[in-house]
Amino acid sequence: MAMHEKPLAFRAWYATMAVHGRVLDRVSDELERETGLPAAWFEVLGCLQGTDGRKRMSELASELLLSRGGATRLVARMEEAGHVEREIPRDDRRATFAVITPKGQDALERAMPIAIAAVETHFGSQLEESELQVLAQIMGKVLGVLDPGCAAAVDTAPDAAGVSPPLPPPPS
Amino acid sequence: MAMHEKPLAFRAWYATMAVHGRVLDRVSDELERETGLPAAWFEVLGCLQGTDGRKRMSELASELLLSRGGATRLVARMEEAGHVEREIPRDDRRATFAVITPKGQDALERAMPIAIAAVETHFGSQLEESELQVLAQIMGKVLGVLDPGCAAAVDTAPDAAGVSPPLPPPPS
DNA sequence: CAAGATTGACTGGTCAATCTTG
DNA sequence: CAAGATTGACCAGTCAATCTTG
């Protein structure tokens, strides 16, 4: 059973996986080479930035698709490097928050334009504005079902006012 | 700088990453639970299937986005389990081919419908036919630039005759 | 006892060095 | 010496067990 005989959804998914891996490799390499920041660290900092610079360990884990143990170790390394600090709230000392430090803020601000440029180079520049628009809409729609919380954070809604319009008719 | 202020290409990319991870988690879990086959093994088998059941180790590595060492170890485990065999051609004994065995064929044939169904459940069913069409087209286009060899193997071209039509105008 | 985070043992990958063949 | 694969040392993650606090 060759690929072109498989259902459309599978082919679309498979191509998405293939693109994801290839773009991510290139963008991660470029990000780390230019800024010294591993992609995972960039993700953590960006994720914290969203919510006022602080987030529970377990929230971090679920947003980044890590196990709790994985999050613990990742944050531990970043704390070592001074990009985040751990903070235990007085009212519930079971929880731990990861908090971005000024050094982490700085690193993120330095890295963001590099990341944006790398994504543009290795991904965005291959596509028309209209294609990016449709893609953002499609992925936003799926994310809204799979993980509404994350979807809200990612927020792929069109810039302009109003709700997302439906997709135009298929090509041909 | 909040997400909705970032360039469209970055938002589209970020949403794609988020969806990729979440769908892959669910599909991999389901595949392994239902068939006992880890996603990486499924990938290897599917990849071999494409080219008459055999492929050089280094080709395998680059298609699966693994290092050479990673491919060596993955294939070693699968050989252990009897899903593939290694074969060294007489004419150039430096190369090694991974060859799918009957057991591997069988595992793949069993797993494929499960994988297709899982992708349908966790991804395809959230989208319209027209959206999947457009998505396959977009990803095929990017893949064609990033990795033409892989693009040919994945083959997201529309079923029907003729070249890919251009995208329809953007939604509003 | 439940919620939350951490830790120990382990797995699956990377990179650089090495071995083998052309 | 170059091409191709493997191996050793290591790294970053997982899972299950544990510790701490409510």
Coordinates of C-alpha atoms (C1' of nucleotides) in Angstrom, one line a residue:
Chain A
M1 CA 0.0 0.0 0.0
A2 CA 1.8 3.1 -1.3
M3 CA 1.5 6.5 0.3
H4 CA -0.7 7.9 -2.4
E5 CA -3.3 5.1 -1.7
K6 CA -3.7 6.1 1.9
P7 CA -6.5 8.3 3.1
L8 CA -6.1 12.0 2.7
A9 CA -6.0 12.6 6.4
F10 CA -3.1 10.2 6.8
R11 CA -1.1 11.8 3.9
A12 CA -1.7 15.3 5.3
W13 CA -0.6 14.1 8.7
Y14 CA 2.5 12.4 7.4
A15 CA 3.6 15.4 5.4
T16 CA 3.0 17.5 8.5
M17 CA 5.3 15.3 10.5
A18 CA 8.0 15.3 7.9
V19 CA 7.9 19.1 7.6
H20 CA 7.8 19.5 11.4
G21 CA 11.0 17.5 11.9
R22 CA 12.9 19.1 9.2
V23 CA 12.0 22.6 10.1
L24 CA 12.6 22.0 13.7
D25 CA 16.0 20.7 13.1
R26 CA 17.0 23.7 11.1
V27 CA 15.5 26.2 13.4
S28 CA 16.9 24.6 16.5
D29 CA 20.3 24.5 15.1
E30 CA 20.2 28.1 14.0
L31 CA 18.8 29.2 17.4
E32 CA 21.4 27.4 19.4
R33 CA 24.3 28.4 17.2
E34 CA 23.3 32.1 17.1
T35 CA 22.2 32.5 20.7
G36 CA 23.6 29.6 22.7
L37 CA 20.1 28.8 23.9
P38 CA 18.8 25.2 23.3
A39 CA 15.4 25.1 21.8
A40 CA 13.9 23.5 24.9
W41 CA 15.1 26.4 27.0
F42 CA 13.7 28.9 24.6
E43 CA 10.4 27.1 24.8
V44 CA 10.4 27.2 28.6
L45 CA 11.2 30.9 28.7
G46 CA 8.5 31.7 26.1
C47 CA 6.0 29.7 28.0
L48 CA 6.7 31.5 31.2
Q49 CA 6.6 34.8 29.5
G50 CA 3.0 34.2 28.6
T51 CA 1.8 34.1 32.2
D52 CA 3.6 37.0 33.9
G53 CA 6.9 35.1 34.0
R54 CA 5.8 32.4 36.4
K55 CA 4.2 29.0 36.2
R56 CA 3.6 25.9 38.2
M57 CA 6.0 23.0 37.4
S58 CA 3.1 20.8 36.4
E59 CA 1.6 23.4 34.1
L60 CA 4.9 23.8 32.5
A61 CA 5.2 20.1 32.0
S62 CA 1.8 19.7 30.4
E63 CA 2.2 22.7 28.1
L64 CA 5.6 21.5 26.9
L65 CA 4.5 17.9 26.7
L66 CA 7.0 16.7 29.2
S67 CA 6.6 14.3 32.1
R68 CA 6.8 15.9 35.5
G69 CA 10.2 14.4 36.1
G70 CA 11.4 15.8 32.8
A71 CA 10.2 19.3 33.7
T72 CA 11.9 19.1 37.1
R73 CA 15.2 18.3 35.4
L74 CA 14.9 20.8 32.7
V75 CA 14.1 23.6 35.1
A76 CA 16.9 22.4 37.4
R77 CA 19.4 22.9 34.5
M78 CA 18.0 26.3 33.7
E79 CA 18.1 27.4 37.3
E80 CA 21.8 26.3 37.5
A81 CA 22.4 28.6 34.5
G82 CA 20.4 31.4 36.2
H83 CA 17.6 31.7 33.6
V84 CA 14.9 30.8 36.1
E85 CA 14.4 30.4 39.8
R86 CA 12.2 28.2 41.8
E87 CA 9.7 29.7 44.2
I88 CA 7.5 27.9 46.7
P89 CA 4.4 29.8 47.6
R90 CA 3.7 30.2 51.4
D91 CA 0.1 29.3 51.2
D92 CA 0.6 25.9 49.6
R93 CA 4.1 24.6 50.0
R94 CA 3.5 21.6 47.9
A95 CA 3.6 23.6 44.7
T96 CA 6.7 24.9 43.0
F97 CA 6.7 27.8 40.6
A98 CA 9.3 28.3 38.0
V99 CA 10.0 32.1 37.7
I100 CA 11.9 33.7 34.9
T101 CA 14.9 35.8 36.1
P102 CA 16.2 39.0 34.5
K103 CA 18.9 37.0 32.9
G104 CA 16.3 34.7 31.4
Q105 CA 14.2 37.6 30.2
D106 CA 17.3 39.0 28.5
A107 CA 18.1 35.7 26.9
L108 CA 14.6 35.4 25.6
E109 CA 14.5 38.9 24.2
R110 CA 17.8 38.3 22.4
A111 CA 16.6 34.9 21.1
M112 CA 13.1 35.8 19.9
P113 CA 14.1 37.8 16.8
I114 CA 16.5 35.1 15.9
A115 CA 13.9 32.4 16.3
I116 CA 11.4 34.4 14.3
A117 CA 13.9 35.0 11.5
A118 CA 14.8 31.3 11.4
V119 CA 11.2 30.3 11.1
E120 CA 10.7 32.8 8.4
T121 CA 13.8 31.5 6.5
H122 CA 13.1 27.8 6.8
F123 CA 9.4 27.8 6.7
G124 CA 7.5 31.0 6.2
S125 CA 9.4 32.1 3.1
Q126 CA 8.3 28.9 1.3
L127 CA 4.7 29.9 1.5
E128 CA 2.3 32.6 0.4
E129 CA 0.7 34.9 3.0
S130 CA -2.7 33.3 2.1
E131 CA -1.3 29.8 2.8
L132 CA 0.1 30.8 6.2
Q133 CA -3.2 32.3 7.0
V134 CA -5.1 29.1 6.2
L135 CA -2.5 26.9 7.9
A136 CA -2.7 28.9 11.1
Q137 CA -6.5 28.7 11.0
I138 CA -6.4 24.9 10.4
M139 CA -3.9 24.2 13.2
G140 CA -5.7 26.6 15.6
K141 CA -8.9 24.6 14.9
V142 CA -7.3 21.3 15.7
L143 CA -5.5 22.6 18.8
G144 CA -8.8 24.0 20.0
V145 CA -10.1 20.5 20.2
L146 CA -7.0 18.7 21.4
D147 CA -5.9 21.2 24.0
P148 CA -8.1 24.3 24.4
G149 CA -5.9 25.7 27.1
C150 CA -2.9 25.6 24.9
A151 CA -4.9 26.9 22.0
A152 CA -5.8 30.0 23.9
A153 CA -2.1 30.6 24.7
V154 CA -1.0 30.1 21.1
D155 CA -3.9 32.2 19.8
T156 CA -3.9 31.8 16.0
A157 CA -6.9 33.9 15.5
P158 CA -6.7 36.3 12.6
D159 CA -5.3 39.7 13.5
A160 CA -8.3 41.6 12.3
A161 CA -11.7 41.9 14.0
G162 CA -14.3 39.2 14.0
V163 CA -14.4 35.5 14.1
S164 CA -12.5 33.1 11.9
P165 CA -14.2 32.9 8.5
P166 CA -14.8 29.5 7.1
L167 CA -12.2 28.0 4.7
P168 CA -12.7 28.9 1.0
P169 CA -13.7 26.1 -1.3
P170 CA -11.0 23.5 -2.0
P171 CA -8.7 24.0 -5.0
S172 CA -10.5 22.7 -8.0
Chain B
M1 CA 5.6 40.5 23.0
A2 CA 2.5 38.3 23.1
M3 CA 1.9 35.6 20.6
H4 CA -0.7 37.5 18.6
E5 CA 1.8 40.2 17.9
K6 CA 4.3 37.8 16.3
P7 CA 4.5 37.5 12.5
L8 CA 2.0 35.2 10.9
A9 CA 4.6 32.7 9.8
F10 CA 5.7 32.3 13.4
R11 CA 2.2 31.8 14.7
A12 CA 1.4 29.3 12.0
W13 CA 4.6 27.4 12.8
Y14 CA 4.1 27.5 16.5
A15 CA 0.5 26.1 16.2
T16 CA 1.9 23.4 13.9
M17 CA 4.4 22.4 16.5
A18 CA 1.8 22.3 19.2
V19 CA -0.6 20.2 17.1
H20 CA 2.2 17.9 16.0
G21 CA 3.2 17.0 19.5
R22 CA -0.3 16.5 20.8
V23 CA -1.4 14.3 17.9
L24 CA 1.8 12.3 17.9
D25 CA 1.5 11.5 21.6
R26 CA -2.0 10.2 21.1
V27 CA -1.4 8.3 17.9
S28 CA 1.8 6.8 19.3
D29 CA 0.2 5.7 22.5
E30 CA -2.7 4.1 20.6
L31 CA -0.5 2.4 18.1
E32 CA 1.8 0.9 20.8
R33 CA -1.1 -0.1 23.0
E34 CA -3.1 -1.8 20.2
T35 CA -0.2 -3.4 18.3
G36 CA 2.8 -3.4 20.6
L37 CA 4.8 -1.7 18.0
P38 CA 6.6 1.5 19.1
A39 CA 6.1 4.4 16.7
A40 CA 9.7 4.5 15.7
W41 CA 9.5 0.8 14.6
F42 CA 6.4 1.5 12.6
E43 CA 8.3 4.4 10.9
V44 CA 11.2 2.2 10.0
L45 CA 9.0 -0.5 8.6
G46 CA 6.9 1.9 6.6
C47 CA 10.1 3.5 5.3
L48 CA 11.5 0.2 4.2
Q49 CA 8.2 -0.8 2.6
G50 CA 8.6 2.2 0.3
T51 CA 11.6 0.8 -1.5
D52 CA 11.1 -2.8 -2.0
G53 CA 11.7 -3.7 1.7
R54 CA 15.3 -2.7 1.9
K55 CA 17.3 0.4 2.4
R56 CA 20.9 1.5 3.3
M57 CA 21.4 2.3 7.0
S58 CA 22.4 5.9 6.1
E59 CA 19.4 6.5 3.9
L60 CA 17.2 5.2 6.7
A61 CA 18.9 7.6 9.1
S62 CA 18.4 10.6 6.9
E63 CA 14.8 9.8 6.1
L64 CA 13.9 9.3 9.8
L65 CA 16.0 12.3 10.9
L66 CA 18.3 10.1 13.0
S67 CA 22.0 10.2 13.4
R68 CA 23.9 7.2 11.9
G69 CA 24.5 5.9 15.4
G70 CA 20.9 6.2 16.2
A71 CA 19.9 4.3 13.1
T72 CA 22.4 1.5 14.0
R73 CA 20.9 1.1 17.4
L74 CA 17.3 1.2 16.3
V75 CA 17.8 -1.4 13.6
A76 CA 19.8 -3.5 16.1
R77 CA 16.8 -3.6 18.4
M78 CA 14.5 -4.4 15.6
E79 CA 16.8 -7.2 14.3
E80 CA 16.8 -8.6 17.8
A81 CA 13.1 -8.8 17.6
G82 CA 13.1 -10.3 14.1
H83 CA 11.4 -7.4 12.3
V84 CA 14.4 -6.7 10.0
E85 CA 17.7 -8.3 9.0
R86 CA 21.0 -6.7 8.1
E87 CA 22.4 -7.6 4.7
I88 CA 25.9 -6.7 3.4
P89 CA 26.1 -6.6 -0.4
R90 CA 29.0 -8.5 -1.9
D91 CA 29.9 -5.8 -4.3
D92 CA 30.5 -3.2 -1.6
R93 CA 31.0 -4.6 1.8
R94 CA 31.1 -1.2 3.5
A95 CA 27.4 -0.7 3.1
T96 CA 24.7 -2.4 5.2
F97 CA 21.1 -2.7 4.2
A98 CA 18.3 -3.1 6.5
V99 CA 15.8 -5.6 5.0
I100 CA 12.3 -6.1 6.3
T101 CA 11.5 -9.7 7.3
P102 CA 8.2 -11.5 6.9
K103 CA 7.6 -10.9 10.5
G104 CA 8.2 -7.2 10.0
Q105 CA 5.9 -7.2 7.0
D106 CA 3.2 -8.8 9.0
A107 CA 3.6 -6.4 11.9
L108 CA 3.4 -3.5 9.5
E109 CA 0.3 -4.8 7.8
R110 CA -1.3 -5.3 11.1
A111 CA -0.3 -1.9 12.4
M112 CA -1.1 0.2 9.3
P113 CA -4.9 0.2 9.7
I114 CA -4.6 1.0 13.4
A115 CA -2.3 3.9 12.6
I116 CA -4.6 5.2 9.9
A117 CA -7.6 5.0 12.2
A118 CA -5.7 6.7 15.1
V119 CA -4.7 9.6 12.8
E120 CA -8.3 9.9 11.6
T121 CA -9.6 9.9 15.2
H122 CA -7.1 12.4 16.7
F123 CA -6.5 14.6 13.6
G124 CA -8.5 14.0 10.5
S125 CA -11.9 14.0 12.1
Q126 CA -11.4 17.5 13.3
L127 CA -11.1 18.9 9.8
E128 CA -13.1 19.2 6.7
E129 CA -12.1 17.4 3.5
S130 CA -11.2 20.7 2.0
E131 CA -9.0 21.6 4.9
L132 CA -7.1 18.4 4.7
Q133 CA -6.6 18.9 1.0
V134 CA -5.2 22.3 1.5
L135 CA -3.0 21.2 4.3
A136 CA -1.5 18.3 2.3
Q137 CA -0.8 20.7 -0.5
I138 CA 0.9 23.3 1.8
M139 CA 3.1 20.7 3.6
G140 CA 3.9 19.0 0.3
K141 CA 5.1 22.3 -1.0
V142 CA 7.4 23.0 1.9
L143 CA 8.7 19.5 1.9
G144 CA 9.5 19.8 -1.7
V145 CA 11.9 22.7 -0.9
L146 CA 13.4 21.3 2.4
D147 CA 13.8 17.7 1.2
P148 CA 12.8 16.9 -2.3
G149 CA 13.8 13.2 -1.9
C150 CA 11.5 12.8 1.1
A151 CA 8.8 14.8 -0.6
A152 CA 8.7 12.3 -3.5
A153 CA 8.3 9.4 -1.1
V154 CA 5.6 11.1 0.9
D155 CA 3.8 12.2 -2.2
T156 CA 1.0 14.5 -1.2
A157 CA 0.0 15.3 -4.7
P158 CA -3.8 15.3 -5.2
D159 CA -5.3 12.0 -6.2
A160 CA -6.8 13.2 -9.4
A161 CA -4.9 14.0 -12.6
G162 CA -2.9 17.1 -13.2
V163 CA -0.6 19.4 -11.3
S164 CA -1.5 21.0 -7.9
P165 CA -3.8 23.9 -8.5
P166 CA -2.8 27.1 -6.7
L167 CA -4.4 27.9 -3.4
P168 CA -7.7 29.7 -3.4
P169 CA -7.8 33.3 -2.2
P170 CA -7.4 33.7 1.6
P171 CA -10.5 33.7 3.8
S172 CA -11.9 37.2 3.5
Chain C
dC1 C1' -5.0 9.9 52.1
dA2 C1' -4.4 13.3 47.9
dA3 C1' -1.6 16.7 45.4
dG4 C1' 2.6 18.1 43.9
dA5 C1' 7.4 17.7 43.0
dT6 C1' 11.7 15.2 43.1
dT7 C1' 14.8 11.2 42.7
dG8 C1' 16.8 6.4 41.1
dA9 C1' 17.1 3.3 37.5
dC10 C1' 16.7 3.0 33.0
dT11 C1' 16.1 3.9 27.8
dG12 C1' 16.9 5.8 23.5
dG13 C1' 19.1 9.0 21.4
dT14 C1' 23.7 12.2 20.1
dC15 C1' 28.6 13.0 18.9
dA16 C1' 33.2 11.7 18.2
dA17 C1' 36.4 8.1 17.7
dT18 C1' 37.2 3.7 15.5
dC19 C1' 37.0 -0.2 12.6
dT20 C1' 36.5 -2.1 7.9
dT21 C1' 36.3 -2.0 3.1
dG22 C1' 37.0 0.3 -1.6
Chain D
dC1 C1' 42.7 8.3 2.2
dA2 C1' 37.3 8.3 1.7
dA3 C1' 32.9 6.1 2.6
dG4 C1' 30.1 3.6 5.5
dA5 C1' 28.7 1.6 9.8
dT6 C1' 29.5 0.6 14.6
dT7 C1' 30.9 1.5 19.4
dG8 C1' 32.0 4.2 23.9
dA9 C1' 30.9 7.9 26.6
dC10 C1' 27.5 10.7 27.6
dC11 C1' 22.9 13.4 27.9
dA12 C1' 18.1 14.3 28.3
dG13 C1' 14.1 12.3 28.8
dT14 C1' 10.6 8.5 30.9
dC15 C1' 8.3 5.8 34.6
dA16 C1' 7.7 4.3 39.2
dA17 C1' 8.8 5.0 43.9
dT18 C1' 9.4 8.4 47.4
dC19 C1' 9.3 12.5 50.1
dT20 C1' 6.7 16.6 51.7
dT21 C1' 2.8 19.3 52.6
dG22 C1' -2.4 20.1 52.8

